[in-house]
Amino acid sequence: MPANETAPPVKKKGRRARLIVLVLVLALVAGLGYGAYWSVDGVRASFPQTTGQLKVPGLTGTVEVKRDARGIPQLYADSDDDLFRAQGFVHAQDRFWEMDVRRHMTSGRLSEMFGSGQVETDAFLRTLGWRQVAQAEFDTKLSPETKKYLQAYADGVNAYLKGKSGKDLSVEHAALELSDDYRPEQWSPVDSVAWLKVMAWDLRGNMQDEIDRALMATKLSQAQIDELYPPYPFDRNKPIVEGGKVDGGKYTPQGGAAGGGTGTGTGTGSGNAVGTQTVTPTGTGTGAGTGLADNATAQGATVGLRTQLTALSDTLDKIPAILGPNGSGIGSNSWVISGKYTTTGKPLLANDPHLSPQLPSVWYQMGLHCRTASAQCQYDVAGYTFSGMPGVVIGHNADIAWGMTNLGADVTDLYLEQVKPEGYVYDNRVLPFTTREEVIKVAGGASKKITVRTTNNGPLVSDRSEELGTVGTRAPVASAAPDRGDGYAVALRWTALDPGRTMDAVFKLNRAKDFPSFRAAAAEFDVPSQNLIYADNKGASGNIGYQAPGRIPVRGQGDGRMPTPGWDSKYAWKGGKDGNTGYIPQNEMPWDSNPSRGYIVTANQAVVETGTGAGKYPYLLTTDWGYGARSQRINDLIEAKIKDGGRISTDDMRTMQMDNSSEIAALLTPMLSKIEISDPGVRAAQKLLDGWNYTQESDSAAAAYFNAVWRNILKLSFGDKMPKELRLEGSCMNVLGNGTGPADDLAKTVRECGTRDADSAQPDGGDRWFEVVRRLVKDEKSPWWSAPAKGLNNPATTTRDQLFARAMADARWELTAKLGKDQSTWSWGRLHQLTLKNQTIGTEGPGFMQWLLNRGPWNLGGGEATVNATGWNASSGYGVTWVPSMRMVVNLNELDKSRWINLTGASGHAYNAHYTDQTTMWAKGELLEWPFGKDAVEKATVDTLTLTPEGS
């Protein structure tokens, strides 16, 4: 039988219909009539109690919850268990709707809340098996102490849920309860562990690049693809760590800085095929077209792979991206300055992770304090937490501070599998699939059953798309297998599908006192692989450091850039899937401590320069780094400040976080200004660039015009040459037929429309494209500058300046349509807007409900690959798609003078005073005071809630 749903997946309209029903019920719950007002009782019923006393089952002593004017809580307890039990209770007070939706997503159960429109998403997530992996982590990997904390946290959530109806939890829960008698189930420790899979999925590295390169191969040559993925510019943009070496099973930084041990690392393997080996599915070289079993051909593999990857990419676009969109890649900034270069005399540490804008924000600010440190109460920590998970993810304790950015390691590989009725081919043998049945319950409908099939390379993700039924008709195989792939399937190998210990690492980071204990904690941060920066307040000027943790595979053949043949063991990861072998040993992962330059910057640039020879790293981490535009700008800002004895203040760190300088504008604007323009309207727009300093302030007309020009340069040079699978959905153009259909041939023009989601369409305009264009502008007659004529006013182009002139004209008329004819009214912020959307009804509900639940827009400065990284996708428009999700600056000399801000606010309840009360300050680049010491917290407190044991 087919390995997909027993009934066809319901298309998006099913979800929309379900949401409309919920919205109508929600309107009744909220007291909305034609007068469009919310009843006080309906809205405030779910607001948390923040003063007085509440009894919480399981507490052994009292816990004080002290909230400041922004509703940010600081918790005080006498035992670890009470502290985490109270954290679960308080998270649930403010964010339980968010928590409930997320746990249904991680377990592939969104259909239980939102109906049949979520079956396809649930089926894909069940195939990945996040919940099963989380359960295995809890059962077999986590320490007894961590399990105890997770259980205490779950008990706290459940204490909050006890006896509450839907309207007591949230307006959204009230709607679900009335429309379908929905009642939340008890929270479990595994619900918290599973959240780490969301984090790992959205920070998974180059999987989308791997898909895109394979799809590009259907229209572009390998040489052209290589031009669109240039090598990292080590000569211009510094890596995080320079000059270290691996020797004797350990990594030693340049200069051999001391930093203590890392604990026990895992992994085997002596190399990772560092180099430029490329595996292609075209039937030549070492690609998937060779070594096929006897019933397949290279052409069949190529056609099958293209169809599989197109459908897989469409499926990925439908998976909720909690942390950020798939296409642009998720970035972040962090840097730390030694005390010898700061005004405080101790280190300063800054961090601003770049994630998808969420309402509420993905982060929840909180402090966790033991009144008295003891063996029973070990925590005194504050920072950014995830609602649904205990502990602090990013922040500081009394001794150290830490931050994170995405390392971007290549931790996923796609394998093209050759399948037969009885199993899959591996080294000329047919092996049986590992299978399991999953039943997806559907609110308001019949349950759906799926079969999940897994190879030794991972689960068959291609089973989860109805579109893959076309593969069999297009792949010329001699004997097709009776499944949707009809001979071919795609499996996903991913480090996060092996049980790990990241939850242990979170608690150890919270307790770390120095660099050795920090590194020991980092050694257990298995997934996602992050750049961890460090600062402490020890000694005369404190210490700074860096550690690259995480499971990063050691491959056999292949470099992870393209899908590889799953039937050939030479391409398998070394060491199998037992979670203890096949990864780079943690003791050999790069790190640094107190480098002589006095600072460390991580902003998704290359960690190290890989290869052979002195100062190069012998393992392959990835070939798909960020290209260093942000990191080098931060390096330059720091160097400019500290030269000639200058020192950096807390406010200087904040100013750097808001830097709007555009690297691509600095490169191209001088060229654009020299082009002769005859049209007076376009010439007037061109003059906006005269004297511009390349900063993208919200009120800048020059920034608006330049970014429109940049977008049109990308479209003309690259976008129109992409295969339809990468172009924006609905963007149509006439192309020559390819002979694949009965009605077209090589001479006939056909209409071809793009199919890619707005967040992942290419070219997205990120700093990879900066590097592509930087290299190409030297060749004024590159074929990439060729564009066909479009009407009388858009003649064909063959040179760089011709294409630039056409892009300038297109940009002028685009902005005239968007912003008006009078260019004195133009501004970048009017184009570049942020709207915060409720992630359920706020995204697809009727307009009036979006108006009630969503907030904005805010006009923003910044842009793609600037330090103030307000990202946008150049293929789809100028709207903000990812943002600095929070900003913090930690002052290790006086922790109470640290500063922080969140994207939204503490509350997840619409119309609560703390729903978005930090957003306007965030947009302006302002930071809030961050009290940590007991006296500072007491001074900032406006509400105190005391949680007491039952029976007290």
PDB file of C-alpha atoms in Angstrom, residues 182-431:
ATOM      1  CA  TYR A 182     -11.117  21.324  23.451  1.00  0.00           C
ATOM      2  CA  ARG A 183      -9.369  21.063  26.817  1.00  0.00           C
ATOM      3  CA  PRO A 184      -5.595  21.142  27.245  1.00  0.00           C
ATOM      4  CA  GLU A 185      -4.000  17.999  28.559  1.00  0.00           C
ATOM      5  CA  GLN A 186      -1.413  17.889  31.318  1.00  0.00           C
ATOM      6  CA  TRP A 187       2.069  19.201  30.568  1.00  0.00           C
ATOM      7  CA  SER A 188       4.832  16.590  30.565  1.00  0.00           C
ATOM      8  CA  PRO A 189       8.636  16.840  30.845  1.00  0.00           C
ATOM      9  CA  VAL A 190       8.949  15.535  27.286  1.00  0.00           C
ATOM     10  CA  ASP A 191       6.874  18.492  26.055  1.00  0.00           C
ATOM     11  CA  SER A 192       9.741  20.709  27.243  1.00  0.00           C
ATOM     12  CA  VAL A 193      12.495  18.555  25.737  1.00  0.00           C
ATOM     13  CA  ALA A 194      10.714  18.471  22.378  1.00  0.00           C
ATOM     14  CA  TRP A 195      10.958  22.276  22.135  1.00  0.00           C
ATOM     15  CA  LEU A 196      14.699  21.820  21.517  1.00  0.00           C
ATOM     16  CA  LYS A 197      13.814  20.025  18.270  1.00  0.00           C
ATOM     17  CA  VAL A 198      12.077  23.166  17.020  1.00  0.00           C
ATOM     18  CA  MET A 199      15.171  25.152  17.849  1.00  0.00           C
ATOM     19  CA  ALA A 200      17.365  22.606  16.078  1.00  0.00           C
ATOM     20  CA  TRP A 201      15.081  22.409  13.029  1.00  0.00           C
ATOM     21  CA  ASP A 202      14.981  26.137  12.385  1.00  0.00           C
ATOM     22  CA  LEU A 203      18.753  26.395  12.937  1.00  0.00           C
ATOM     23  CA  ARG A 204      19.605  23.287  10.939  1.00  0.00           C
ATOM     24  CA  GLY A 205      22.128  24.837   8.546  1.00  0.00           C
ATOM     25  CA  ASN A 206      22.337  24.337   4.803  1.00  0.00           C
ATOM     26  CA  MET A 207      19.478  21.970   4.000  1.00  0.00           C
ATOM     27  CA  GLN A 208      17.699  24.599   1.893  1.00  0.00           C
ATOM     28  CA  ASP A 209      20.949  25.416   0.079  1.00  0.00           C
ATOM     29  CA  GLU A 210      21.402  21.716  -0.643  1.00  0.00           C
ATOM     30  CA  ILE A 211      17.936  21.568  -2.191  1.00  0.00           C
ATOM     31  CA  ASP A 212      18.407  24.809  -4.102  1.00  0.00           C
ATOM     32  CA  ARG A 213      21.714  23.778  -5.659  1.00  0.00           C
ATOM     33  CA  ALA A 214      20.239  20.497  -6.835  1.00  0.00           C
ATOM     34  CA  LEU A 215      17.254  22.303  -8.373  1.00  0.00           C
ATOM     35  CA  MET A 216      19.519  24.875 -10.010  1.00  0.00           C
ATOM     36  CA  ALA A 217      21.282  22.023 -11.778  1.00  0.00           C
ATOM     37  CA  THR A 218      18.168  21.542 -13.906  1.00  0.00           C
ATOM     38  CA  LYS A 219      18.737  24.911 -15.593  1.00  0.00           C
ATOM     39  CA  LEU A 220      22.262  26.095 -14.789  1.00  0.00           C
ATOM     40  CA  SER A 221      25.668  24.558 -15.376  1.00  0.00           C
ATOM     41  CA  GLN A 222      27.896  23.546 -12.490  1.00  0.00           C
ATOM     42  CA  ALA A 223      30.161  26.492 -13.254  1.00  0.00           C
ATOM     43  CA  GLN A 224      27.205  28.865 -13.004  1.00  0.00           C
ATOM     44  CA  ILE A 225      26.067  27.323  -9.719  1.00  0.00           C
ATOM     45  CA  ASP A 226      29.589  27.719  -8.354  1.00  0.00           C
ATOM     46  CA  GLU A 227      29.459  31.416  -9.267  1.00  0.00           C
ATOM     47  CA  LEU A 228      26.269  31.739  -7.207  1.00  0.00           C
ATOM     48  CA  TYR A 229      27.901  30.006  -4.212  1.00  0.00           C
ATOM     49  CA  PRO A 230      31.371  31.587  -4.109  1.00  0.00           C
ATOM     50  CA  PRO A 231      33.973  30.552  -1.522  1.00  0.00           C
ATOM     51  CA  TYR A 232      34.183  32.404   1.764  1.00  0.00           C
ATOM     52  CA  PRO A 233      36.368  35.557   1.469  1.00  0.00           C
ATOM     53  CA  PHE A 234      38.915  34.763   4.175  1.00  0.00           C
ATOM     54  CA  ASP A 235      41.207  37.455   2.803  1.00  0.00           C
ATOM     55  CA  ARG A 236      38.642  40.146   3.629  1.00  0.00           C
ATOM     56  CA  ASN A 237      36.323  38.882   6.386  1.00  0.00           C
ATOM     57  CA  LYS A 238      37.944  37.388   9.459  1.00  0.00           C
ATOM     58  CA  PRO A 239      36.774  34.035  10.822  1.00  0.00           C
ATOM     59  CA  ILE A 240      35.870  33.768  14.520  1.00  0.00           C
ATOM     60  CA  VAL A 241      39.028  31.866  15.451  1.00  0.00           C
ATOM     61  CA  GLU A 242      42.377  32.343  13.761  1.00  0.00           C
ATOM     62  CA  GLY A 243      45.501  30.244  13.821  1.00  0.00           C
ATOM     63  CA  GLY A 244      44.552  27.359  16.112  1.00  0.00           C
ATOM     64  CA  LYS A 245      45.432  23.720  15.500  1.00  0.00           C
ATOM     65  CA  VAL A 246      44.310  20.175  16.257  1.00  0.00           C
ATOM     66  CA  ASP A 247      47.069  18.065  17.744  1.00  0.00           C
ATOM     67  CA  GLY A 248      47.013  14.965  19.896  1.00  0.00           C
ATOM     68  CA  GLY A 249      43.218  14.794  19.973  1.00  0.00           C
ATOM     69  CA  LYS A 250      42.802  18.383  21.218  1.00  0.00           C
ATOM     70  CA  TYR A 251      42.214  21.779  19.680  1.00  0.00           C
ATOM     71  CA  THR A 252      44.664  24.443  20.810  1.00  0.00           C
ATOM     72  CA  PRO A 253      43.962  28.119  20.060  1.00  0.00           C
ATOM     73  CA  GLN A 254      46.593  30.395  18.594  1.00  0.00           C
ATOM     74  CA  GLY A 255      49.135  31.073  21.313  1.00  0.00           C
ATOM     75  CA  GLY A 256      47.988  28.063  23.313  1.00  0.00           C
ATOM     76  CA  ALA A 257      45.714  30.043  25.622  1.00  0.00           C
ATOM     77  CA  ALA A 258      44.764  28.189  28.758  1.00  0.00           C
ATOM     78  CA  GLY A 259      41.135  27.642  29.429  1.00  0.00           C
ATOM     79  CA  GLY A 260      40.628  24.392  31.278  1.00  0.00           C
ATOM     80  CA  GLY A 261      39.031  21.155  30.197  1.00  0.00           C
ATOM     81  CA  THR A 262      35.832  20.564  28.323  1.00  0.00           C
ATOM     82  CA  GLY A 263      34.596  17.446  30.014  1.00  0.00           C
ATOM     83  CA  THR A 264      34.341  14.305  27.953  1.00  0.00           C
ATOM     84  CA  GLY A 265      33.677  14.757  24.264  1.00  0.00           C
ATOM     85  CA  THR A 266      32.241  12.216  21.863  1.00  0.00           C
ATOM     86  CA  GLY A 267      32.915  11.313  18.286  1.00  0.00           C
ATOM     87  CA  THR A 268      35.365   9.452  16.148  1.00  0.00           C
ATOM     88  CA  GLY A 269      36.847   9.910  12.739  1.00  0.00           C
ATOM     89  CA  SER A 270      40.045  11.453  11.544  1.00  0.00           C
ATOM     90  CA  GLY A 271      38.897  13.597   8.672  1.00  0.00           C
ATOM     91  CA  ASN A 272      35.965  15.027   6.885  1.00  0.00           C
ATOM     92  CA  ALA A 273      36.990  15.190   3.245  1.00  0.00           C
ATOM     93  CA  VAL A 274      37.914  18.863   3.456  1.00  0.00           C
ATOM     94  CA  GLY A 275      37.995  20.303  -0.020  1.00  0.00           C
ATOM     95  CA  THR A 276      35.740  21.076  -2.924  1.00  0.00           C
ATOM     96  CA  GLN A 277      34.353  17.695  -3.880  1.00  0.00           C
ATOM     97  CA  THR A 278      30.935  18.194  -5.435  1.00  0.00           C
ATOM     98  CA  VAL A 279      28.399  15.420  -5.779  1.00  0.00           C
ATOM     99  CA  THR A 280      25.820  16.034  -8.490  1.00  0.00           C
ATOM    100  CA  PRO A 281      22.778  14.078  -9.600  1.00  0.00           C
ATOM    101  CA  THR A 282      23.448  14.515 -13.288  1.00  0.00           C
ATOM    102  CA  GLY A 283      24.883  11.119 -14.140  1.00  0.00           C
ATOM    103  CA  THR A 284      28.468  12.313 -14.485  1.00  0.00           C
ATOM    104  CA  GLY A 285      31.460  12.331 -12.188  1.00  0.00           C
ATOM    105  CA  THR A 286      30.694  11.083  -8.705  1.00  0.00           C
ATOM    106  CA  GLY A 287      27.053  12.022  -8.530  1.00  0.00           C
ATOM    107  CA  ALA A 288      23.885  10.115  -7.987  1.00  0.00           C
ATOM    108  CA  GLY A 289      23.825   9.213 -11.655  1.00  0.00           C
ATOM    109  CA  THR A 290      26.572   6.630 -11.203  1.00  0.00           C
ATOM    110  CA  GLY A 291      26.594   3.403  -9.329  1.00  0.00           C
ATOM    111  CA  LEU A 292      22.861   2.918  -9.718  1.00  0.00           C
ATOM    112  CA  ALA A 293      21.416  -0.515  -9.199  1.00  0.00           C
ATOM    113  CA  ASP A 294      20.515  -2.499 -12.285  1.00  0.00           C
ATOM    114  CA  ASN A 295      16.921  -1.334 -12.622  1.00  0.00           C
ATOM    115  CA  ALA A 296      17.640   2.403 -12.740  1.00  0.00           C
ATOM    116  CA  THR A 297      19.360   4.890 -14.986  1.00  0.00           C
ATOM    117  CA  ALA A 298      21.202   8.151 -14.381  1.00  0.00           C
ATOM    118  CA  GLN A 299      18.426   9.994 -16.208  1.00  0.00           C
ATOM    119  CA  GLY A 300      15.810   8.407 -14.000  1.00  0.00           C
ATOM    120  CA  ALA A 301      17.649   9.401 -10.844  1.00  0.00           C
ATOM    121  CA  THR A 302      18.002  12.962 -12.073  1.00  0.00           C
ATOM    122  CA  VAL A 303      14.346  13.365 -12.985  1.00  0.00           C
ATOM    123  CA  GLY A 304      13.213  11.651  -9.813  1.00  0.00           C
ATOM    124  CA  LEU A 305      15.467  13.794  -7.630  1.00  0.00           C
ATOM    125  CA  ARG A 306      14.266  17.024  -9.191  1.00  0.00           C
ATOM    126  CA  THR A 307      10.630  16.143  -8.659  1.00  0.00           C
ATOM    127  CA  GLN A 308      11.238  14.860  -5.140  1.00  0.00           C
ATOM    128  CA  LEU A 309      13.170  17.969  -4.104  1.00  0.00           C
ATOM    129  CA  THR A 310      10.632  20.341  -5.623  1.00  0.00           C
ATOM    130  CA  ALA A 311       7.864  18.721  -3.619  1.00  0.00           C
ATOM    131  CA  LEU A 312      10.048  18.532  -0.492  1.00  0.00           C
ATOM    132  CA  SER A 313      10.817  22.229  -0.766  1.00  0.00           C
ATOM    133  CA  ASP A 314       7.093  22.987  -1.034  1.00  0.00           C
ATOM    134  CA  THR A 315       6.487  20.862   2.056  1.00  0.00           C
ATOM    135  CA  LEU A 316       9.198  22.668   4.005  1.00  0.00           C
ATOM    136  CA  ASP A 317       7.561  26.006   3.212  1.00  0.00           C
ATOM    137  CA  LYS A 318       4.405  24.803   4.987  1.00  0.00           C
ATOM    138  CA  ILE A 319       6.152  23.798   8.213  1.00  0.00           C
ATOM    139  CA  PRO A 320       5.759  26.556  10.818  1.00  0.00           C
ATOM    140  CA  ALA A 321       9.114  28.340  11.141  1.00  0.00           C
ATOM    141  CA  ILE A 322       9.021  29.356  14.785  1.00  0.00           C
ATOM    142  CA  LEU A 323      12.500  30.865  14.764  1.00  0.00           C
ATOM    143  CA  GLY A 324      12.839  32.093  11.196  1.00  0.00           C
ATOM    144  CA  PRO A 325      12.144  31.624   7.485  1.00  0.00           C
ATOM    145  CA  ASN A 326      13.898  28.879   5.573  1.00  0.00           C
ATOM    146  CA  GLY A 327      15.181  30.935   2.701  1.00  0.00           C
ATOM    147  CA  SER A 328      17.342  33.725   4.053  1.00  0.00           C
ATOM    148  CA  GLY A 329      19.076  31.699   6.687  1.00  0.00           C
ATOM    149  CA  ILE A 330      18.879  32.724  10.318  1.00  0.00           C
ATOM    150  CA  GLY A 331      21.618  35.013  11.555  1.00  0.00           C
ATOM    151  CA  SER A 332      22.645  36.610  14.829  1.00  0.00           C
ATOM    152  CA  ASN A 333      25.253  38.938  16.276  1.00  0.00           C
ATOM    153  CA  SER A 334      27.309  38.519  19.414  1.00  0.00           C
ATOM    154  CA  TRP A 335      30.574  39.987  20.517  1.00  0.00           C
ATOM    155  CA  VAL A 336      32.544  40.355  23.722  1.00  0.00           C
ATOM    156  CA  ILE A 337      35.202  42.944  24.614  1.00  0.00           C
ATOM    157  CA  SER A 338      37.978  42.385  27.144  1.00  0.00           C
ATOM    158  CA  GLY A 339      38.026  44.645  30.180  1.00  0.00           C
ATOM    159  CA  LYS A 340      41.290  46.176  29.021  1.00  0.00           C
ATOM    160  CA  TYR A 341      39.333  47.914  26.228  1.00  0.00           C
ATOM    161  CA  THR A 342      36.150  48.899  28.109  1.00  0.00           C
ATOM    162  CA  THR A 343      35.295  51.948  30.172  1.00  0.00           C
ATOM    163  CA  THR A 344      34.205  49.674  33.024  1.00  0.00           C
ATOM    164  CA  GLY A 345      37.462  47.732  33.303  1.00  0.00           C
ATOM    165  CA  LYS A 346      35.613  44.416  32.967  1.00  0.00           C
ATOM    166  CA  PRO A 347      34.196  42.702  29.873  1.00  0.00           C
ATOM    167  CA  LEU A 348      31.114  43.838  27.991  1.00  0.00           C
ATOM    168  CA  LEU A 349      29.082  41.206  26.105  1.00  0.00           C
ATOM    169  CA  ALA A 350      26.418  41.895  23.467  1.00  0.00           C
ATOM    170  CA  ASN A 351      23.984  39.527  21.768  1.00  0.00           C
ATOM    171  CA  ASP A 352      21.022  39.921  19.407  1.00  0.00           C
ATOM    172  CA  PRO A 353      19.735  36.696  17.804  1.00  0.00           C
ATOM    173  CA  HIS A 354      18.029  37.265  14.443  1.00  0.00           C
ATOM    174  CA  LEU A 355      14.817  35.287  14.298  1.00  0.00           C
ATOM    175  CA  SER A 356      11.375  35.419  12.767  1.00  0.00           C
ATOM    176  CA  PRO A 357       9.173  38.178  14.225  1.00  0.00           C
ATOM    177  CA  GLN A 358       6.640  36.510  16.491  1.00  0.00           C
ATOM    178  CA  LEU A 359       3.733  37.749  18.572  1.00  0.00           C
ATOM    179  CA  PRO A 360       4.434  37.089  21.342  1.00  0.00           C
ATOM    180  CA  SER A 361       8.201  37.089  20.984  1.00  0.00           C
ATOM    181  CA  VAL A 362       9.907  33.723  21.100  1.00  0.00           C
ATOM    182  CA  TRP A 363      11.805  35.006  24.170  1.00  0.00           C
ATOM    183  CA  TYR A 364      10.561  35.486  27.728  1.00  0.00           C
ATOM    184  CA  GLN A 365      12.711  37.562  30.097  1.00  0.00           C
ATOM    185  CA  MET A 366      13.079  36.180  33.605  1.00  0.00           C
ATOM    186  CA  GLY A 367      15.338  35.917  36.635  1.00  0.00           C
ATOM    187  CA  LEU A 368      15.738  32.724  38.698  1.00  0.00           C
ATOM    188  CA  HIS A 369      17.247  33.353  42.135  1.00  0.00           C
ATOM    189  CA  CYS A 370      17.993  31.254  45.172  1.00  0.00           C
ATOM    190  CA  ARG A 371      17.599  33.349  48.302  1.00  0.00           C
ATOM    191  CA  THR A 372      20.618  31.565  49.731  1.00  0.00           C
ATOM    192  CA  ALA A 373      23.072  29.475  47.716  1.00  0.00           C
ATOM    193  CA  SER A 374      23.269  25.861  48.900  1.00  0.00           C
ATOM    194  CA  ALA A 375      23.444  22.304  47.631  1.00  0.00           C
ATOM    195  CA  GLN A 376      19.644  22.353  47.502  1.00  0.00           C
ATOM    196  CA  CYS A 377      19.454  25.736  45.736  1.00  0.00           C
ATOM    197  CA  GLN A 378      22.170  26.405  43.150  1.00  0.00           C
ATOM    198  CA  TYR A 379      20.814  29.067  40.804  1.00  0.00           C
ATOM    199  CA  ASP A 380      21.186  32.827  40.576  1.00  0.00           C
ATOM    200  CA  VAL A 381      20.683  33.563  36.893  1.00  0.00           C
ATOM    201  CA  ALA A 382      18.723  35.905  34.643  1.00  0.00           C
ATOM    202  CA  GLY A 383      18.157  36.295  30.956  1.00  0.00           C
ATOM    203  CA  TYR A 384      16.047  35.046  28.093  1.00  0.00           C
ATOM    204  CA  THR A 385      14.004  31.879  28.471  1.00  0.00           C
ATOM    205  CA  PHE A 386      11.744  29.869  26.181  1.00  0.00           C
ATOM    206  CA  SER A 387       8.206  29.528  27.483  1.00  0.00           C
ATOM    207  CA  GLY A 388       7.656  25.793  27.767  1.00  0.00           C
ATOM    208  CA  MET A 389      11.226  25.013  28.865  1.00  0.00           C
ATOM    209  CA  PRO A 390      12.944  25.469  32.236  1.00  0.00           C
ATOM    210  CA  GLY A 391      16.179  27.365  32.744  1.00  0.00           C
ATOM    211  CA  VAL A 392      17.726  30.386  31.026  1.00  0.00           C
ATOM    212  CA  VAL A 393      18.917  30.000  27.433  1.00  0.00           C
ATOM    213  CA  ILE A 394      20.937  33.226  27.051  1.00  0.00           C
ATOM    214  CA  GLY A 395      21.945  35.553  29.866  1.00  0.00           C
ATOM    215  CA  HIS A 396      24.215  35.779  32.893  1.00  0.00           C
ATOM    216  CA  ASN A 397      24.613  34.603  36.469  1.00  0.00           C
ATOM    217  CA  ALA A 398      26.625  36.259  39.225  1.00  0.00           C
ATOM    218  CA  ASP A 399      29.955  35.130  37.711  1.00  0.00           C
ATOM    219  CA  ILE A 400      29.677  34.708  33.922  1.00  0.00           C
ATOM    220  CA  ALA A 401      27.668  35.837  30.924  1.00  0.00           C
ATOM    221  CA  TRP A 402      27.104  34.010  27.664  1.00  0.00           C
ATOM    222  CA  GLY A 403      25.531  34.589  24.268  1.00  0.00           C
ATOM    223  CA  MET A 404      24.740  32.528  21.186  1.00  0.00           C
ATOM    224  CA  THR A 405      24.714  32.824  17.429  1.00  0.00           C
ATOM    225  CA  ASN A 406      23.992  30.099  14.910  1.00  0.00           C
ATOM    226  CA  LEU A 407      27.191  28.320  13.928  1.00  0.00           C
ATOM    227  CA  GLY A 408      25.551  27.154  10.698  1.00  0.00           C
ATOM    228  CA  ALA A 409      27.278  23.781  10.642  1.00  0.00           C
ATOM    229  CA  ASP A 410      26.127  21.330   7.990  1.00  0.00           C
ATOM    230  CA  VAL A 411      24.266  18.839  10.150  1.00  0.00           C
ATOM    231  CA  THR A 412      21.781  17.577   7.537  1.00  0.00           C
ATOM    232  CA  ASP A 413      22.210  15.499   4.409  1.00  0.00           C
ATOM    233  CA  LEU A 414      19.599  14.492   1.866  1.00  0.00           C
ATOM    234  CA  TYR A 415      19.992  11.016   0.381  1.00  0.00           C
ATOM    235  CA  LEU A 416      18.362   9.885  -2.835  1.00  0.00           C
ATOM    236  CA  GLU A 417      17.186   6.341  -2.085  1.00  0.00           C
ATOM    237  CA  GLN A 418      16.403   3.675  -4.640  1.00  0.00           C
ATOM    238  CA  VAL A 419      13.404   1.697  -3.418  1.00  0.00           C
ATOM    239  CA  LYS A 420      11.854  -1.623  -4.350  1.00  0.00           C
ATOM    240  CA  PRO A 421       8.609  -3.264  -3.215  1.00  0.00           C
ATOM    241  CA  GLU A 422      10.448  -5.157  -0.483  1.00  0.00           C
ATOM    242  CA  GLY A 423      12.746  -2.371   0.756  1.00  0.00           C
ATOM    243  CA  TYR A 424      15.581  -0.049  -0.275  1.00  0.00           C
ATOM    244  CA  VAL A 425      18.884  -0.677  -2.013  1.00  0.00           C
ATOM    245  CA  TYR A 426      22.112  -0.423  -0.030  1.00  0.00           C
ATOM    246  CA  ASP A 427      25.448  -1.702  -1.356  1.00  0.00           C
ATOM    247  CA  ASN A 428      23.689  -3.907  -3.927  1.00  0.00           C
ATOM    248  CA  ARG A 429      21.448  -5.488  -1.292  1.00  0.00           C
ATOM    249  CA  VAL A 430      17.795  -4.830  -0.567  1.00  0.00           C
ATOM    250  CA  LEU A 431      17.196  -3.983   3.090  1.00  0.00           C
TER     251      LEU A 431
END
